[in-house]
Amino acid sequence: MPDTKKFFENLSGAGKCVAVLTSGGDAQGMNGAVRAVVRMGIYVGAKVYLIHEGYQGMVDGGDNIKEATWESVSSMLQVGGTFIGSARCAEFRTHDGRLRAAQNLVKRGITNLCVIGGDGSLTGANLFREEWSGLLEELVQSGKIDEAAAQAHSVLHIVGMVGSIDNDFCGTDMTIGTDSALHRIIEVVDAIMTTAQSHQRTFVLEVMGRHCGYLALVSALACGADWVFIPELPPEDGWEDLMCQKLSENRLRGSRLNIIIVAEGAIDRHGSPISSDSIKDNRADKKRLNIIIVAEGAIDSSNKAISTDYVKDLVVRCLGFDTRVTILGHVQRGGTPSAFDRILASRMGVEAVLALLEASPGTPACVVSLCGNQAVRLPLMECVQMTQEVQKAMDEKKFEEAVRLRGRSFENNLNTYKLLSHRKSDSELPHSPFTVAVLNVGAPAAGMNAAVRSAVRVGITEGHKMLAVNDGFEGFSKGQIKEIKWGDVGGWTGQGGSLLGTKRTLPLKKLDKIAEQIRIHNINALLVIGGFEAYLGLLELLAARVSHEEFCVPMVMVPATVSNNIPGSDLSIGADTALNAITDTCDRIKQSASGTKRRVFIIETMGGYCGYLASVGGLAAGADAAYIYEEPFDIRDLQANVEHLTAKMKTSIQRGLVLRNENSNDNYTTDFIYQLYSEEGKGVFDCRKNVLGHMQQGGAPSPFDRNFGTKIAAKAMQWISKRLREFYREGVGRVFANTEDSACLLGMRRRALLFQPVIQLKDETDFEHRIPKEQWWLKLRPLMKILAKYKTSYDVSDSGQLEHVVRLRAKDTDNSTI
């Protein structure tokens, strides 16, 4: 890691005052962002203030603006909502209110303001900044501050972070709180599905998002909803017939339930009440389960509001299904933040402080955003204006334009949902002579089934014959292969593990038998979903092309492993679910010591030699240390960590958390570290240890893994379709692919999903330890240390630079991560 001491000298926060506030609606993860701002600010030597009750607290002043200490934000990472309060402030909308706010900031020397909220809150902050010099002049003229104070505080720097569960802010792929809201929705949907199946019921769910359908759309993707209503794309005239027809077809395929998701306030395209006069009765249907999601704010093609009650009455009247309505309401705002939101909030909070330190008098107000897997800074008002353009397009009924303005991530979600939700009739399917096989290889990972479902349905839509291979390469060699249909993968998105079956067996010793099965079933392409064994297997198949022409077919791998150790991809399917299992367990473990004596917990995580789960899980759980193979440590490091914890325990800190990757060191085992901490901490704290084991691998997939698996597998199948056409030889009537780029891994790299020839990834791989030679998340480790009060260097080479929204969209090819 490069030495960045010079960076901190040049951008020292000494003598600077930073204030942070939360405004507008609350969102899970806001506390993590506040914590990161406070601790990073203190770390660089700035004085940090907490402004309670949002802009109202800034206007009122007094005890609403308090200096923060390191301990002020202890134990806040796992708490939902915002502990400093949030309030909508009518006074701040007035000039007099902003004048009072300016006086309160100048009184405390505050010229750096971090605002966490939605577009309204951020717009107000920018107006405040633009008026700042005029406000100071008025304060000087009225005698409330002197000229020297005005000169010393002549510039107000603003940095925003978007805290909103709706994900309705343009310029960022994800806003703080969105992933946690999706967790709440999917938890409810998964619970409802069990009771709906028992009684063969239809459920209509209303979710939040009055002006943005992101929650409805992604939850529909994540649970396989039968129908979804969102504001950006009202249904066309006659949608009632189409919906009832689809529900009927689904019941006829044997499903026992239906789910419809509705956005609150959905309307049609014409602005008049929806009429059901012309709806036909489709009672003949016998499907057993449907899911329909209506987003808050959804409309139909007439611009009429679509209510959950209207949809329920429609289903009952036309189909006679036993139908229930569930309105999730503020449940979506509550609860513990997900691992994703904790990490996002921590990264954004640190980036916001760096942006404030780097700001010059001419720097425009910026917002810290997430693009793919990278933090970026964008001019605040460019993002606000584009967000307002979306609403303008919707008001003018330019719905396709509204979808485009939402960004490529939203477009990808919508296009993928359309692909997977509606099965074309056989006459509508394109003719394709190709057969594609799908298999899982390696250890099971949550989200694998969502990826298989997506691949199968996209393949069928492309006209291919889809084959499912059971038990990985071992099952392949034994001929455990059968055709898999559209309905066979219904309900797979929420299932954990691998329904196809998966094994770690590599193909090298079974090449002849696998080649024979490829001939027997006339397989023209392979989609392999799995972990490091899948990567090794693809390399072996590629090498075997010399002796077996059967392997000269397009092959693509989709990474799926909780270890997140696949070269060529920053993220793997299943890793997010494992992170949530780790953070949830760490929360419970720490809470077990609440009210007792001081205690340190030593937690062992999975991952093989890859320290991703320990490091990123440590950042999400607020760990004090995380021991990993990639960052060697010795007894001196262990002793320093014990001394650090001892010093913290002598203050108000009551609990400590230390994570250890299972293969971080052969000698410094979990037992050794536990015994060392127990002995050295005597008289100050006691110790407990926990090995989390396979609970990290089990359970239902998180919304992120469901969505990521769905979209990445859909993209992989589209690549296969393109390659099949390219490599098809008309003369011999077969597919022949023998180029490097015909065997690829599809992975997330920073901002984009990229297809990379597996042969080119060999140089990036440490095969002995089954990890990539370079891993992006190692740059997050200093964040965990800084937020745990360690003095460390911090690599700022990837620190976000100010960009522009238009430029960002031009580069934003396929960068959707959720």
PDB file of N, CA and C in Angstrom, residues 55-56 58-59 89-99 101-102 113 121 123-125 127-128:
ATOM      1  N   TYR A  55     -32.405  20.144   9.072  1.00  0.00           N
ATOM      2  CA  TYR A  55     -32.315  21.598   8.872  1.00  0.00           C
ATOM      3  C   TYR A  55     -32.989  22.364  10.004  1.00  0.00           C
ATOM      4  N   GLN A  56     -33.982  21.748  10.645  1.00  0.00           N
ATOM      5  CA  GLN A  56     -34.641  22.415  11.765  1.00  0.00           C
ATOM      6  C   GLN A  56     -33.634  22.669  12.883  1.00  0.00           C
ATOM      7  N   MET A  58     -30.439  23.010  12.487  1.00  0.00           N
ATOM      8  CA  MET A  58     -29.481  24.011  12.042  1.00  0.00           C
ATOM      9  C   MET A  58     -30.070  25.418  12.186  1.00  0.00           C
ATOM     10  N   VAL A  59     -31.370  25.544  11.954  1.00  0.00           N
ATOM     11  CA  VAL A  59     -32.038  26.839  12.113  1.00  0.00           C
ATOM     12  C   VAL A  59     -32.165  27.209  13.589  1.00  0.00           C
ATOM     13  N   CYS A  89     -38.261  20.855   7.402  1.00  0.00           N
ATOM     14  CA  CYS A  89     -38.184  22.189   7.998  1.00  0.00           C
ATOM     15  C   CYS A  89     -38.715  23.248   7.044  1.00  0.00           C
ATOM     16  N   ALA A  90     -39.891  23.770   7.344  1.00  0.00           N
ATOM     17  CA  ALA A  90     -40.478  24.834   6.520  1.00  0.00           C
ATOM     18  C   ALA A  90     -39.684  26.130   6.654  1.00  0.00           C
ATOM     19  N   GLU A  91     -39.092  26.357   7.849  1.00  0.00           N
ATOM     20  CA  GLU A  91     -38.345  27.597   8.079  1.00  0.00           C
ATOM     21  C   GLU A  91     -37.116  27.698   7.192  1.00  0.00           C
ATOM     22  N   PHE A  92     -36.466  26.549   6.912  1.00  0.00           N
ATOM     23  CA  PHE A  92     -35.256  26.592   6.099  1.00  0.00           C
ATOM     24  C   PHE A  92     -35.574  26.962   4.646  1.00  0.00           C
ATOM     25  N   ARG A  93     -36.831  26.804   4.273  1.00  0.00           N
ATOM     26  CA  ARG A  93     -37.234  27.191   2.918  1.00  0.00           C
ATOM     27  C   ARG A  93     -37.366  28.708   2.794  1.00  0.00           C
ATOM     28  N   THR A  94     -37.339  29.408   3.923  1.00  0.00           N
ATOM     29  CA  THR A  94     -37.444  30.867   3.900  1.00  0.00           C
ATOM     30  C   THR A  94     -36.056  31.485   4.017  1.00  0.00           C
ATOM     31  N   HIS A  95     -35.914  32.702   3.525  1.00  0.00           N
ATOM     32  CA  HIS A  95     -34.630  33.403   3.604  1.00  0.00           C
ATOM     33  C   HIS A  95     -34.232  33.654   5.052  1.00  0.00           C
ATOM     34  N   ASP A  96     -35.197  34.004   5.885  1.00  0.00           N
ATOM     35  CA  ASP A  96     -34.906  34.279   7.287  1.00  0.00           C
ATOM     36  C   ASP A  96     -34.403  33.024   7.999  1.00  0.00           C
ATOM     37  N   GLY A  97     -34.987  31.887   7.653  1.00  0.00           N
ATOM     38  CA  GLY A  97     -34.542  30.636   8.264  1.00  0.00           C
ATOM     39  C   GLY A  97     -33.109  30.299   7.896  1.00  0.00           C
ATOM     40  N   ARG A  98     -32.764  30.499   6.626  1.00  0.00           N
ATOM     41  CA  ARG A  98     -31.396  30.224   6.194  1.00  0.00           C
ATOM     42  C   ARG A  98     -30.410  31.217   6.811  1.00  0.00           C
ATOM     43  N   LEU A  99     -30.864  32.447   7.053  1.00  0.00           N
ATOM     44  CA  LEU A  99     -30.020  33.448   7.716  1.00  0.00           C
ATOM     45  C   LEU A  99     -29.669  32.996   9.129  1.00  0.00           C
ATOM     46  N   ALA A 101     -29.679  29.913  10.182  1.00  0.00           N
ATOM     47  CA  ALA A 101     -28.820  28.734  10.072  1.00  0.00           C
ATOM     48  C   ALA A 101     -27.373  29.150   9.831  1.00  0.00           C
ATOM     49  N   ALA A 102     -27.179  30.137   8.954  1.00  0.00           N
ATOM     50  CA  ALA A 102     -25.822  30.610   8.673  1.00  0.00           C
ATOM     51  C   ALA A 102     -25.165  31.159   9.931  1.00  0.00           C
ATOM     52  N   LEU A 113     -20.063  21.245   5.210  1.00  0.00           N
ATOM     53  CA  LEU A 113     -21.348  20.649   5.577  1.00  0.00           C
ATOM     54  C   LEU A 113     -21.588  19.392   4.747  1.00  0.00           C
ATOM     55  N   SER A 121     -33.548  17.688  -0.020  1.00  0.00           N
ATOM     56  CA  SER A 121     -32.577  18.109   0.998  1.00  0.00           C
ATOM     57  C   SER A 121     -31.297  18.622   0.364  1.00  0.00           C
ATOM     58  N   THR A 123     -30.944  19.810  -2.731  1.00  0.00           N
ATOM     59  CA  THR A 123     -31.220  21.065  -3.438  1.00  0.00           C
ATOM     60  C   THR A 123     -31.201  22.233  -2.461  1.00  0.00           C
ATOM     61  N   GLY A 124     -31.796  22.031  -1.274  1.00  0.00           N
ATOM     62  CA  GLY A 124     -31.775  23.068  -0.242  1.00  0.00           C
ATOM     63  C   GLY A 124     -30.371  23.405   0.200  1.00  0.00           C
ATOM     64  N   ALA A 125     -29.511  22.391   0.300  1.00  0.00           N
ATOM     65  CA  ALA A 125     -28.119  22.620   0.690  1.00  0.00           C
ATOM     66  C   ALA A 125     -27.389  23.439  -0.362  1.00  0.00           C
ATOM     67  N   LEU A 127     -28.728  25.591  -2.500  1.00  0.00           N
ATOM     68  CA  LEU A 127     -29.235  26.972  -2.424  1.00  0.00           C
ATOM     69  C   LEU A 127     -28.571  27.718  -1.270  1.00  0.00           C
ATOM     70  N   PHE A 128     -28.432  27.040  -0.138  1.00  0.00           N
ATOM     71  CA  PHE A 128     -27.782  27.612   1.038  1.00  0.00           C
ATOM     72  C   PHE A 128     -26.346  28.023   0.704  1.00  0.00           C
TER      73      PHE A 128
END
